[in-house]
Amino acid sequence: MIRNACLRNFSQSLRVGSAFLKSGDFCRYTSQAAASLQQDCEPSAYSDDESADHMDWDNLGFGLTPADYMYTMKCSNDYFEKGRLSRYGKIELSPSSGVLNYGQGLFEGMKAYRKEDGQLVLFRPDQNAIRLQTGAERMCMPSPSIDQFIDAVKQTALANKRWVPPPGKGSLYIRPLLVGSGPILGLAPAPEYTFLVFASPVGNYFKGLAPLNLYVEDEFHRATPGGAGGVKAISNYAPVLKAISRAKNRGFSDVLYLDSVNKKNLEEVSSCNIFILKGNIISTPATSGTILAGITRKSIIEIASDCGFQVEERAIPVDELLEADEVFCTGTAVVVAPVGSITYRGKRIEFKTGAQSVSRELYSTLVGIQTGLIKDNKGWTVEIN
């Protein structure tokens, strides 16, 4: 039972005057992860002044539907020149570019939302800019300033505004990329860099009503101490594909990784952070270099704390899953996704889910702030004008 009236009040405020929130429009998950941005689709042939009403917004998954425009900004000698918008399309890279040969690249993930009054908003874009800067420093890359980053994202969202779904139907997923585009043969930082931003309308990452069923991976590891697991490097993601594929072939939604040293502490899921709830205590693994500091994670920690929960960032032994009331994942793509079960060494552990769960209330609160249904008293949302 939720022990704090704060979340109930938030939930009630979501329901007042918001017809599209009925029938659980904000809370649809599936046990199978939708394909990430993998399909090679062509940009729309519709003219700029047409709406995207041809889209089936009610059945929008998390696949690539390229929006009309992308943003490009070049950097050489640590100087980023003025960026520009162009039609979404292929880019040219040298076969000897740093990103192709040595994986020198980073990406971010963020969303633009359409409020009920039609206004477009971003959620905490400064945090994405800061995280990109942190990652760039780790990967020996220059990075755009916070203002340059936010301006590029705003321009991309505004140019593609017709692709932002109606309220309650999804969001415009925005993917900033920073890559070593200059040619390099020896192992060294690239001499030139390219900052790109493209976008695609998306629905929920995990579609449907079924909670996630995770598999604890104790053979493969996502990250190691001293590595780059704590930044959003492109090289962190392909290595988990084998573990994900193996888990899905066994009927699981995704993989939960353990620490690579002791193989006993929870780290994170393939592309999202993990939380466990016991009583009034919400715990999540501390970001100590091997775990990505998720912006949704950071926001949920603050929301939960404001609502009276005791939130702990610490090492969490896998055995604590046996006593947990709830488990849920957080991330830009998944938002807040409930976990129905976790299987570890042949033992399946089940957790509370459903309309009365804490994870559902946290989800509704966060999405309410992101979409303007709940007043943003924290200054997290940024209007796109």
JSON list of C-alpha atoms in Angstrom, two decimals, residues 289-378:
[
{"chain": "A", "resi": 289, "resn": "GLY", "atom": "CA", "xyz": [31.61, 4.65, -12.33]},
{"chain": "A", "resi": 290, "resn": "THR", "atom": "CA", "xyz": [30.03, 1.52, -13.78]},
{"chain": "A", "resi": 291, "resn": "ILE", "atom": "CA", "xyz": [26.41, 2.71, -13.77]},
{"chain": "A", "resi": 292, "resn": "LEU", "atom": "CA", "xyz": [25.01, 5.47, -15.97]},
{"chain": "A", "resi": 293, "resn": "ALA", "atom": "CA", "xyz": [23.63, 8.44, -14.05]},
{"chain": "A", "resi": 294, "resn": "GLY", "atom": "CA", "xyz": [20.19, 8.46, -15.62]},
{"chain": "A", "resi": 295, "resn": "ILE", "atom": "CA", "xyz": [18.25, 11.70, -15.75]},
{"chain": "A", "resi": 296, "resn": "THR", "atom": "CA", "xyz": [14.95, 9.87, -15.21]},
{"chain": "A", "resi": 297, "resn": "ARG", "atom": "CA", "xyz": [16.67, 8.08, -12.30]},
{"chain": "A", "resi": 298, "resn": "LYS", "atom": "CA", "xyz": [17.69, 11.42, -10.81]},
{"chain": "A", "resi": 299, "resn": "SER", "atom": "CA", "xyz": [14.17, 12.82, -11.23]},
{"chain": "A", "resi": 300, "resn": "ILE", "atom": "CA", "xyz": [12.47, 9.80, -9.65]},
{"chain": "A", "resi": 301, "resn": "ILE", "atom": "CA", "xyz": [14.82, 9.99, -6.66]},
{"chain": "A", "resi": 302, "resn": "GLU", "atom": "CA", "xyz": [13.79, 13.60, -6.10]},
{"chain": "A", "resi": 303, "resn": "ILE", "atom": "CA", "xyz": [10.06, 12.98, -6.62]},
{"chain": "A", "resi": 304, "resn": "ALA", "atom": "CA", "xyz": [10.07, 9.98, -4.27]},
{"chain": "A", "resi": 305, "resn": "SER", "atom": "CA", "xyz": [12.00, 11.92, -1.62]},
{"chain": "A", "resi": 306, "resn": "ASP", "atom": "CA", "xyz": [9.57, 14.84, -1.86]},
{"chain": "A", "resi": 307, "resn": "CYS", "atom": "CA", "xyz": [6.71, 12.40, -1.26]},
{"chain": "A", "resi": 308, "resn": "GLY", "atom": "CA", "xyz": [8.13, 11.00, 1.96]},
{"chain": "A", "resi": 309, "resn": "PHE", "atom": "CA", "xyz": [9.96, 7.91, 0.79]},
{"chain": "A", "resi": 310, "resn": "GLN", "atom": "CA", "xyz": [13.42, 7.21, 2.13]},
{"chain": "A", "resi": 311, "resn": "VAL", "atom": "CA", "xyz": [15.65, 6.90, -0.92]},
{"chain": "A", "resi": 312, "resn": "GLU", "atom": "CA", "xyz": [19.00, 5.15, -0.68]},
{"chain": "A", "resi": 313, "resn": "GLU", "atom": "CA", "xyz": [21.79, 5.05, -3.27]},
{"chain": "A", "resi": 314, "resn": "ARG", "atom": "CA", "xyz": [23.99, 2.12, -2.29]},
{"chain": "A", "resi": 315, "resn": "ALA", "atom": "CA", "xyz": [25.31, -1.31, -3.17]},
{"chain": "A", "resi": 316, "resn": "ILE", "atom": "CA", "xyz": [22.35, -3.70, -3.38]},
{"chain": "A", "resi": 317, "resn": "PRO", "atom": "CA", "xyz": [23.11, -7.44, -3.06]},
{"chain": "A", "resi": 318, "resn": "VAL", "atom": "CA", "xyz": [21.08, -9.54, -5.48]},
{"chain": "A", "resi": 319, "resn": "ASP", "atom": "CA", "xyz": [19.69, -11.48, -2.49]},
{"chain": "A", "resi": 320, "resn": "GLU", "atom": "CA", "xyz": [17.69, -8.40, -1.46]},
{"chain": "A", "resi": 321, "resn": "LEU", "atom": "CA", "xyz": [15.36, -9.10, -4.37]},
{"chain": "A", "resi": 322, "resn": "LEU", "atom": "CA", "xyz": [13.89, -11.90, -2.28]},
{"chain": "A", "resi": 323, "resn": "GLU", "atom": "CA", "xyz": [12.47, -9.38, 0.21]},
{"chain": "A", "resi": 324, "resn": "ALA", "atom": "CA", "xyz": [11.50, -6.56, -2.19]},
{"chain": "A", "resi": 325, "resn": "ASP", "atom": "CA", "xyz": [7.86, -5.47, -2.48]},
{"chain": "A", "resi": 326, "resn": "GLU", "atom": "CA", "xyz": [8.33, -3.83, -5.87]},
{"chain": "A", "resi": 327, "resn": "VAL", "atom": "CA", "xyz": [11.02, -3.49, -8.52]},
{"chain": "A", "resi": 328, "resn": "PHE", "atom": "CA", "xyz": [10.96, -1.01, -11.39]},
{"chain": "A", "resi": 329, "resn": "CYS", "atom": "CA", "xyz": [13.22, 0.41, -14.11]},
{"chain": "A", "resi": 330, "resn": "THR", "atom": "CA", "xyz": [13.74, 4.01, -15.14]},
{"chain": "A", "resi": 331, "resn": "GLY", "atom": "CA", "xyz": [15.09, 5.64, -18.29]},
{"chain": "A", "resi": 332, "resn": "THR", "atom": "CA", "xyz": [14.25, 8.15, -21.00]},
{"chain": "A", "resi": 333, "resn": "ALA", "atom": "CA", "xyz": [12.87, 5.46, -23.29]},
{"chain": "A", "resi": 334, "resn": "VAL", "atom": "CA", "xyz": [11.11, 3.31, -20.68]},
{"chain": "A", "resi": 335, "resn": "VAL", "atom": "CA", "xyz": [10.17, 6.19, -18.31]},
{"chain": "A", "resi": 336, "resn": "VAL", "atom": "CA", "xyz": [9.16, 4.06, -15.28]},
{"chain": "A", "resi": 337, "resn": "ALA", "atom": "CA", "xyz": [8.52, 0.41, -16.11]},
{"chain": "A", "resi": 338, "resn": "PRO", "atom": "CA", "xyz": [7.27, -2.06, -13.48]},
{"chain": "A", "resi": 339, "resn": "VAL", "atom": "CA", "xyz": [9.05, -5.39, -13.08]},
{"chain": "A", "resi": 340, "resn": "GLY", "atom": "CA", "xyz": [6.76, -8.35, -12.50]},
{"chain": "A", "resi": 341, "resn": "SER", "atom": "CA", "xyz": [9.44, -10.97, -12.00]},
{"chain": "A", "resi": 342, "resn": "ILE", "atom": "CA", "xyz": [13.19, -11.54, -11.93]},
{"chain": "A", "resi": 343, "resn": "THR", "atom": "CA", "xyz": [14.79, -14.93, -12.49]},
{"chain": "A", "resi": 344, "resn": "TYR", "atom": "CA", "xyz": [18.16, -15.65, -10.87]},
{"chain": "A", "resi": 345, "resn": "ARG", "atom": "CA", "xyz": [19.88, -19.02, -11.05]},
{"chain": "A", "resi": 346, "resn": "GLY", "atom": "CA", "xyz": [16.65, -20.77, -11.89]},
{"chain": "A", "resi": 347, "resn": "LYS", "atom": "CA", "xyz": [14.60, -19.11, -9.14]},
{"chain": "A", "resi": 348, "resn": "ARG", "atom": "CA", "xyz": [11.77, -16.79, -10.20]},
{"chain": "A", "resi": 349, "resn": "ILE", "atom": "CA", "xyz": [10.92, -13.94, -7.81]},
{"chain": "A", "resi": 350, "resn": "GLU", "atom": "CA", "xyz": [7.66, -12.04, -8.30]},
{"chain": "A", "resi": 351, "resn": "PHE", "atom": "CA", "xyz": [6.80, -8.48, -7.31]},
{"chain": "A", "resi": 352, "resn": "LYS", "atom": "CA", "xyz": [3.73, -6.31, -6.87]},
{"chain": "A", "resi": 353, "resn": "THR", "atom": "CA", "xyz": [2.55, -4.39, -9.94]},
{"chain": "A", "resi": 354, "resn": "GLY", "atom": "CA", "xyz": [-0.67, -2.76, -11.05]},
{"chain": "A", "resi": 355, "resn": "ALA", "atom": "CA", "xyz": [-2.68, 0.41, -10.63]},
{"chain": "A", "resi": 356, "resn": "GLN", "atom": "CA", "xyz": [-2.05, 0.71, -6.88]},
{"chain": "A", "resi": 357, "resn": "SER", "atom": "CA", "xyz": [1.71, 0.19, -7.07]},
{"chain": "A", "resi": 358, "resn": "VAL", "atom": "CA", "xyz": [4.22, 2.85, -6.13]},
{"chain": "A", "resi": 359, "resn": "SER", "atom": "CA", "xyz": [5.90, 2.54, -9.53]},
{"chain": "A", "resi": 360, "resn": "ARG", "atom": "CA", "xyz": [2.62, 3.37, -11.28]},
{"chain": "A", "resi": 361, "resn": "GLU", "atom": "CA", "xyz": [2.14, 6.45, -9.11]},
{"chain": "A", "resi": 362, "resn": "LEU", "atom": "CA", "xyz": [5.72, 7.60, -9.67]},
{"chain": "A", "resi": 363, "resn": "TYR", "atom": "CA", "xyz": [5.23, 7.11, -13.38]},
{"chain": "A", "resi": 364, "resn": "SER", "atom": "CA", "xyz": [2.04, 9.17, -13.42]},
{"chain": "A", "resi": 365, "resn": "THR", "atom": "CA", "xyz": [3.67, 11.92, -11.41]},
{"chain": "A", "resi": 366, "resn": "LEU", "atom": "CA", "xyz": [6.73, 12.16, -13.63]},
{"chain": "A", "resi": 367, "resn": "VAL", "atom": "CA", "xyz": [4.74, 12.07, -16.87]},
{"chain": "A", "resi": 368, "resn": "GLY", "atom": "CA", "xyz": [2.33, 14.61, -15.42]},
{"chain": "A", "resi": 369, "resn": "ILE", "atom": "CA", "xyz": [5.21, 17.04, -14.88]},
{"chain": "A", "resi": 370, "resn": "GLN", "atom": "CA", "xyz": [6.74, 16.30, -18.28]},
{"chain": "A", "resi": 371, "resn": "THR", "atom": "CA", "xyz": [3.46, 16.95, -20.12]},
{"chain": "A", "resi": 372, "resn": "GLY", "atom": "CA", "xyz": [2.19, 19.90, -18.10]},
{"chain": "A", "resi": 373, "resn": "LEU", "atom": "CA", "xyz": [-0.65, 18.09, -16.31]},
{"chain": "A", "resi": 374, "resn": "ILE", "atom": "CA", "xyz": [1.11, 18.69, -13.00]},
{"chain": "A", "resi": 375, "resn": "LYS", "atom": "CA", "xyz": [2.57, 22.09, -12.24]},
{"chain": "A", "resi": 376, "resn": "ASP", "atom": "CA", "xyz": [6.34, 22.09, -12.61]},
{"chain": "A", "resi": 377, "resn": "ASN", "atom": "CA", "xyz": [7.60, 23.67, -9.40]},
{"chain": "A", "resi": 378, "resn": "LYS", "atom": "CA", "xyz": [11.16, 22.54, -10.04]}
]
